[in-house]
Coordinates of C-alpha atoms in Angstrom, one line a residue:
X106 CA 161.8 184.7 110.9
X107 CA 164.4 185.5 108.0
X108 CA 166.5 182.5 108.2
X109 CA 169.3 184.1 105.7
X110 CA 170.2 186.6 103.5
X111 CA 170.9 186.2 99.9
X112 CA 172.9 188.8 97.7
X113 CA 171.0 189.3 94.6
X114 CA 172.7 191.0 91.4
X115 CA 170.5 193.0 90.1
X116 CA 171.2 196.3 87.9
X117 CA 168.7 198.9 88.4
X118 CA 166.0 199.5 91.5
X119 CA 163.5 202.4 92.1
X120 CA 163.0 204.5 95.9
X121 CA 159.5 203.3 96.9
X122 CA 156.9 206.5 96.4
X123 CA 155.4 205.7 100.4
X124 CA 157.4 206.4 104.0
X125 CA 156.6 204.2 107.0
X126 CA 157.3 203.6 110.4
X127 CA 159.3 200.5 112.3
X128 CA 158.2 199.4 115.7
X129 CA 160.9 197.4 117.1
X130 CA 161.2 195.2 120.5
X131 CA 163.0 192.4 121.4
X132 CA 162.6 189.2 123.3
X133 CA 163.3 185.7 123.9
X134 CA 162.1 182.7 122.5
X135 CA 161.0 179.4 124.1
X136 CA 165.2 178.4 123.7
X137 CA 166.4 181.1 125.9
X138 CA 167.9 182.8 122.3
X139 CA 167.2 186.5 121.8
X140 CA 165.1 187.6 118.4
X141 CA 164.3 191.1 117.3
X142 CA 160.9 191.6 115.9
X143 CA 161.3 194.8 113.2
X144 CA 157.2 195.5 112.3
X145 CA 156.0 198.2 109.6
X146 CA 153.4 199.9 109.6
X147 CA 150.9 201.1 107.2
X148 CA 151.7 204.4 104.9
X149 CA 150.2 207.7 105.7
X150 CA 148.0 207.8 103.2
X151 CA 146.1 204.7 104.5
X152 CA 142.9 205.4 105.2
X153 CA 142.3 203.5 108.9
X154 CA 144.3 204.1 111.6
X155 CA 148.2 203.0 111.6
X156 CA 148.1 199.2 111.7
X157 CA 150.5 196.6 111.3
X158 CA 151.6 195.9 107.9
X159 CA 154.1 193.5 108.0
X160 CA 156.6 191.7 110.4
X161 CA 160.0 190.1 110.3
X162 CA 161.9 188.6 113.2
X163 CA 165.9 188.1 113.3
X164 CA 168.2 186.3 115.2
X165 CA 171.5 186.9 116.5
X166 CA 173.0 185.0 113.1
X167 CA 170.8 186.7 111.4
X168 CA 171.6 189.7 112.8
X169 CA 175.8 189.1 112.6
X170 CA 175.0 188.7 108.7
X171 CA 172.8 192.0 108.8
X172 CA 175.3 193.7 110.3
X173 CA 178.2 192.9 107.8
X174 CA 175.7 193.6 104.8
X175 CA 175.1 197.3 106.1
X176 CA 178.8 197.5 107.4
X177 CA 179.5 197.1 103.3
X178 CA 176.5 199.0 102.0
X179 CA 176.8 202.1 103.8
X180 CA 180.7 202.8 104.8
X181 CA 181.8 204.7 107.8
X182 CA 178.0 205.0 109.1
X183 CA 177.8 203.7 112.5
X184 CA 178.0 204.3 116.3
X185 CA 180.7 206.2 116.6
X186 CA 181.6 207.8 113.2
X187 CA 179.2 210.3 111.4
X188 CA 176.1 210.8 113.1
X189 CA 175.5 208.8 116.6
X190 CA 172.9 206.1 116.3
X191 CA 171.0 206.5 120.0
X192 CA 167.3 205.1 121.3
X193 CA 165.3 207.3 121.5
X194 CA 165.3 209.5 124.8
X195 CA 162.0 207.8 126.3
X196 CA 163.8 204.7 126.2
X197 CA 167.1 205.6 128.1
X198 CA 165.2 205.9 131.7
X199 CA 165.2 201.7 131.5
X200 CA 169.0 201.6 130.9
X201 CA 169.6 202.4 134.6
X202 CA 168.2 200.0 137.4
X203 CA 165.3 201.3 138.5
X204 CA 162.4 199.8 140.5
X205 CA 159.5 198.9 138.1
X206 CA 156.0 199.2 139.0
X207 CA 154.5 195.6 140.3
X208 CA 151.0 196.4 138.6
X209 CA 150.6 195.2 135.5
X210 CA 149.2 197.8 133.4
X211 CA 151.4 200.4 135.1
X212 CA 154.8 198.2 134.4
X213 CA 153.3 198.3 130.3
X214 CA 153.0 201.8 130.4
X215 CA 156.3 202.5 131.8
X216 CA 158.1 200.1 129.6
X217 CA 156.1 200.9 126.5
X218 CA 157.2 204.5 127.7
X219 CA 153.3 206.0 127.8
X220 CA 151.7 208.6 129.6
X221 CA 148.4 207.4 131.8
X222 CA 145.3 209.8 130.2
X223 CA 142.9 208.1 132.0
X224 CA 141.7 205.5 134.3
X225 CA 138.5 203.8 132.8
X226 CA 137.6 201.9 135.8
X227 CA 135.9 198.1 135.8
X228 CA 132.4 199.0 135.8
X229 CA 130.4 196.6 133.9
X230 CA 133.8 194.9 132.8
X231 CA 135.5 191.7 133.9
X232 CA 138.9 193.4 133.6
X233 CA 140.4 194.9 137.0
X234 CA 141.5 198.0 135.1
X235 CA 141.1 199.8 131.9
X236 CA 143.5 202.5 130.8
X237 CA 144.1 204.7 128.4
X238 CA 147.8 206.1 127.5
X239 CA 149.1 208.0 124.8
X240 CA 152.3 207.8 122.9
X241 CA 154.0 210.9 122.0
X242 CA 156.1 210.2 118.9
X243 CA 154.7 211.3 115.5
X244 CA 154.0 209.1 113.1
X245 CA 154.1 205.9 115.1
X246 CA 152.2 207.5 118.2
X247 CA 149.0 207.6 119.5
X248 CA 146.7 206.7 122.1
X249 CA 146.2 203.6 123.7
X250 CA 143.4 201.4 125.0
X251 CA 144.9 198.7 127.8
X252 CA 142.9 196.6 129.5
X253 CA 144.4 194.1 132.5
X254 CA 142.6 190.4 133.0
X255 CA 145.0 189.1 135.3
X256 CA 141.9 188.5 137.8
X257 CA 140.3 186.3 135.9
X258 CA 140.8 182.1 136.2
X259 CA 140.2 181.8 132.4
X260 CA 139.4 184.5 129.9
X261 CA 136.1 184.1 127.4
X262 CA 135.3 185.8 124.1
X263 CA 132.5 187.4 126.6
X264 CA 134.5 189.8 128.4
X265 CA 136.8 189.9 125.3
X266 CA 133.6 191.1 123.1
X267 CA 132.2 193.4 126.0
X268 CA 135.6 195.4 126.4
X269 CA 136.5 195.8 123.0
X270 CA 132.7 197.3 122.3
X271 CA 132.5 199.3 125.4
X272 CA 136.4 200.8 123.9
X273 CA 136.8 204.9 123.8
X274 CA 136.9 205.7 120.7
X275 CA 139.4 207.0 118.6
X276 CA 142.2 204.9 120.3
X277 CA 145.0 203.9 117.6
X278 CA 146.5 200.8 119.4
X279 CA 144.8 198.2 122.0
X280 CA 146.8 196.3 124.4
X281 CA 144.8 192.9 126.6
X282 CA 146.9 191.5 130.0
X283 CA 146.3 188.6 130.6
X284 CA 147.2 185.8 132.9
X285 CA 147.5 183.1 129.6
X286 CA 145.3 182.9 127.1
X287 CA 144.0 180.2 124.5
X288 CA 144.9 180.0 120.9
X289 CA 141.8 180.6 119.6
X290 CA 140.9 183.7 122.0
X291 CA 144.1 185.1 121.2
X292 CA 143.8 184.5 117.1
X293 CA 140.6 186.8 118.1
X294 CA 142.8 189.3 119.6
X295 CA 145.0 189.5 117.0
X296 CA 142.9 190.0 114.2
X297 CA 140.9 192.8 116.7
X298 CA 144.2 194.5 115.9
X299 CA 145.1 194.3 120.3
X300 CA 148.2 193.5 121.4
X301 CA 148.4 190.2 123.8
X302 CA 150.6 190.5 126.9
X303 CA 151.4 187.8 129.1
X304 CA 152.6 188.8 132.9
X305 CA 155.8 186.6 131.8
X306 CA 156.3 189.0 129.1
X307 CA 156.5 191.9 131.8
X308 CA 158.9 190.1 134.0
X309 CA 155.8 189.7 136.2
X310 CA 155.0 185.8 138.0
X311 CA 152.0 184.3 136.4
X312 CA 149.7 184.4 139.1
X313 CA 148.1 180.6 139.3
X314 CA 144.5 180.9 139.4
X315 CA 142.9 177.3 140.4
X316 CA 142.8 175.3 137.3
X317 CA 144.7 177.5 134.9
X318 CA 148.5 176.6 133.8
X319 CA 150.3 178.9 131.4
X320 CA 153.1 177.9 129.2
X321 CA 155.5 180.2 130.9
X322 CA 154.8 178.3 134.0
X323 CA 154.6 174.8 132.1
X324 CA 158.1 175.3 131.0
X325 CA 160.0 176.4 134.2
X326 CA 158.1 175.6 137.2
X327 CA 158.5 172.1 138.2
X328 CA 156.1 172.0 141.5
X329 CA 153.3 169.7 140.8
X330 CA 149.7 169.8 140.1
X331 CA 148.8 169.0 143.7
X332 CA 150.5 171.6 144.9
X333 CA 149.1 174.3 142.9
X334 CA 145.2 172.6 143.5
X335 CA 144.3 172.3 146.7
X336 CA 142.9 168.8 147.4
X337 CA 139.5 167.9 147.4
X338 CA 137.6 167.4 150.9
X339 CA 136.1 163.9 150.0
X340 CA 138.1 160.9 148.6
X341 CA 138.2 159.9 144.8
X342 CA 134.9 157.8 144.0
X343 CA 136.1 156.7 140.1
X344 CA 139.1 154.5 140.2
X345 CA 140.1 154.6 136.9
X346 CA 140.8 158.6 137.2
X347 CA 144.3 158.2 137.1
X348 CA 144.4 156.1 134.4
X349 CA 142.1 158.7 132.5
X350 CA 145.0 161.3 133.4
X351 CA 147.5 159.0 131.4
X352 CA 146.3 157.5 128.8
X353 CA 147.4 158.2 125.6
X354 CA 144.3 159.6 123.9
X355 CA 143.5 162.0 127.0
X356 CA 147.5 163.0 127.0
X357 CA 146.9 163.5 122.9
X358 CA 143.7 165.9 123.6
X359 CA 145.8 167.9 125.9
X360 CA 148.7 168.6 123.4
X361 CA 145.9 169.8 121.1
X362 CA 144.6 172.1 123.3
X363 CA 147.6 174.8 123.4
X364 CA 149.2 176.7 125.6
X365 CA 145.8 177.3 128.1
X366 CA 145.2 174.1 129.6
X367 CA 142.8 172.9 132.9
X368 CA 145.1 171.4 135.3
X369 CA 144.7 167.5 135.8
X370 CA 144.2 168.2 139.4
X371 CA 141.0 170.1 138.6
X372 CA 140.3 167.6 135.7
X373 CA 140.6 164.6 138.3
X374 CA 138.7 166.5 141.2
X375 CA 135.5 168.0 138.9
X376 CA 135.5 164.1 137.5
X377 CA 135.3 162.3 140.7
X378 CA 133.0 164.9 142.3
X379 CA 130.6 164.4 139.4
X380 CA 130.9 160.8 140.0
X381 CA 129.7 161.2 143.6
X382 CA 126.4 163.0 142.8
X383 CA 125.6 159.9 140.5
X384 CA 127.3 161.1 137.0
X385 CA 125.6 164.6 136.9
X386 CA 125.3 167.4 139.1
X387 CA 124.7 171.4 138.8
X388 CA 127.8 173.6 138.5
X389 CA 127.0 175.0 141.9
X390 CA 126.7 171.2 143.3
X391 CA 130.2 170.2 141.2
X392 CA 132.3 173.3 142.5
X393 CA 131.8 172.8 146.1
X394 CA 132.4 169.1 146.5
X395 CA 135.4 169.7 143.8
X396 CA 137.3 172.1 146.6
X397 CA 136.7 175.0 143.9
X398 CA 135.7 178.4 144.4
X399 CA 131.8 179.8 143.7
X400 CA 131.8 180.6 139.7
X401 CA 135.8 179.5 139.0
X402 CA 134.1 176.3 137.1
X403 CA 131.7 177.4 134.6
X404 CA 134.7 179.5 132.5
X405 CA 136.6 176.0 132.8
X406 CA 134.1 174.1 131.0
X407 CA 135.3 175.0 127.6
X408 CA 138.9 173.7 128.4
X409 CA 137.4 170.5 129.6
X410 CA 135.1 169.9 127.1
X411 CA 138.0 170.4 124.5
X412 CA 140.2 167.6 126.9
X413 CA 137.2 164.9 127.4
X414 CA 135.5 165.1 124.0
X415 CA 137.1 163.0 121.8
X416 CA 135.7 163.5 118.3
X417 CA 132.7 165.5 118.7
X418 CA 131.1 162.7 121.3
X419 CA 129.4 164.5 123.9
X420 CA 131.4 163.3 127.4
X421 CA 131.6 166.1 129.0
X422 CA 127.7 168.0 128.5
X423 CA 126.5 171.3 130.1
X424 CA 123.3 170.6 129.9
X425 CA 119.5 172.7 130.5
X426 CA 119.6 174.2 133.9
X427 CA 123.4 174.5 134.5
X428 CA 123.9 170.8 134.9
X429 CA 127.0 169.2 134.2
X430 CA 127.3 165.7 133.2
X431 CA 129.7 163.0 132.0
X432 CA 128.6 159.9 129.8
X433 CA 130.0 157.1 131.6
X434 CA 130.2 154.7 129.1
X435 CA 131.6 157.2 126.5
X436 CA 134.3 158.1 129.0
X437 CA 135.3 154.5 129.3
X438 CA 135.3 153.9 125.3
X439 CA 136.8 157.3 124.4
X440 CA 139.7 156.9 127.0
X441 CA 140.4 153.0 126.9
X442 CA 139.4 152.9 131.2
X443 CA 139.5 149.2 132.1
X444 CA 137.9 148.7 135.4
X445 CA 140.8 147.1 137.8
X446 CA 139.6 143.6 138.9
X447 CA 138.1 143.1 141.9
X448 CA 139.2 141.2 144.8
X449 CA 138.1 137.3 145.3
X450 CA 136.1 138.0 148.4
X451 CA 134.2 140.8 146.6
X452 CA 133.1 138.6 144.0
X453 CA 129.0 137.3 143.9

């Protein structure tokens, strides 16, 4: 993000010997404040396929400063005098209202301004569609390999891996959909060379699978936990479940864990069923009593784990045979749970 500019004096410079292409988009930021992303890519004589060399980002001070600097540098060159400046024609269809396509991969294309080659299909993949598109510019074209995960509750390096190997080849550019996405899985991404696109960054709503929150939807949507989870059938067995939710080291875990988070609703539901079949339970056993669907859980466990164990103790364990169990007593030290005190009468 170039912050300012600085005028240097210097007497002498060279034209650099390479050509490359600028990809250029804009956006906003958490702030509601617009930035324009300027990336180069590689030279022509680079030997792999055309990949991101370096980016910068500007915003609109940045961009008033710009402005005045090639204003001064290059006299009477602008919109309107000499030759026009003008997007590109494939971008002109989106400066009249038109009605964008409502499936994901479809509304990409479109705004990337693409041409659908091929329909991959989901066999053998977790995706609900694979695509391949081309881009007709030269230089900066190509064909691209775009694969939508908006059906999935949480995404794992698993279908990641499986989509990326199972790719066509000779694609230049690789684009994933997704719902949200962890850090991690999406620091994977990015150094597979594939572009991450969130629904929000479509104009799409973040569809709410049970248990998954993205930040687009942590930011604006104020409707609670409860109302995006649907209750459990069977009361809460572990009393101190609430005070697990807000304590401070539990409230600390969640920070760390990014933008993809489990929702407490899920956390508290999974953690009292567990608690009702005696501290440990299969998956299978775990999801029903939790009100959750058949196989959302098991992709959830990594989230979990990340939120319950503090320090590399094992609270939350997947253990042999697809059972799931907590270590009480860990849970109570880890978190600080005090167990509330119980009534005279109930006292031997």
């Amino acid at each position: 993000m170039i912050r300012a500019f600085r005028h240097e004096v210097k007497g002498y410079g060279t034209r650099h010997s390479t050509d490359v292409d600028c990809l250029y988009f804009h956006f906003l930021d958490t702030g509601g404040s617009r930035v324009l992303q300027l990336s180069t890519l590689g030279s022509d004589q680079r030997q792999s396929q055309p990949k991101v060399s370096q980016t910068f980002q500007i915003g609109a001070e940045g961009a008033a400063e710009l402005r005045q600097i090639l204003d001064r540098t290059f006299p009477g060159v602008g919109p309107g005098t000499g030759d026009e400046l003008v997007d590109p024609p494939r971008l002109k269809s989106l400066a009249v209202p038109v009605v964008e396509p409502e499936d994901p991969t479809d509304r990409f294309i479109a705004r990337a301004g693409l041409e659908k080659v091929d329909d991959l299909g989901a066999e053998g993949s977790s995706a609900q569609r694979r695509v391949v598109a081309r881009d007709g510019r030269p230089y900066t074209g190509g064909d691209w390999y775009i694969v939508d995960f908006t059906n999935l509750q949480a995404l794992g390096y698993a279908d990641v891996e499986f989509d990326l190997r199972s790719a066509p080849p000779a694609y230049q550019r690789a684009a994933v959909i997704v719902n949200d996405i962890s850090e991690d899985l999406q620091e994977f991404l990015v150094r597979a060379h594939a572009d991450v696109i969130r629904l929000a960054d479509l104009g799409l709503t973040t569809r709410h699978p049970r248990g998954l929150v993205s930040e687009a939807a942590m930011r604006t949507s104020h409707v609670s936990s409860r109302e995006l989870v649907a209750p459990p059938q069977n009361p809460a067995a572990f009393r101190e479940t609430e005070q697990l939710l807000r304590s401070e080291v539990y409230l600390a875990q969640k920070a760390r864990a990014g933008r993809a988070t489990v929702d407490d609703a899920v956390v508290r539901d999974v953690v009292n069923a567990l608690v009702r079949t005696g501290w440990s339970g299969s998956i299978a056993t775990v999801e029903r009593d939790a009100g959750l669907a058949p196989g959302a859980l098991r992709p959830m466990l990594p989230l979990m784990r990340r939120l319950l164990n503090v320090d590399g103790y094992e609270t939350l364990a997947l253990r042999d045979g697809g059972v799931l169990a907590i270590d009480e007593n860990l849970l109570r030290q880890q978190f600080g749970l005090v167990s509330p005190a119980q009534p005279e009468g109930d006292r031997l």
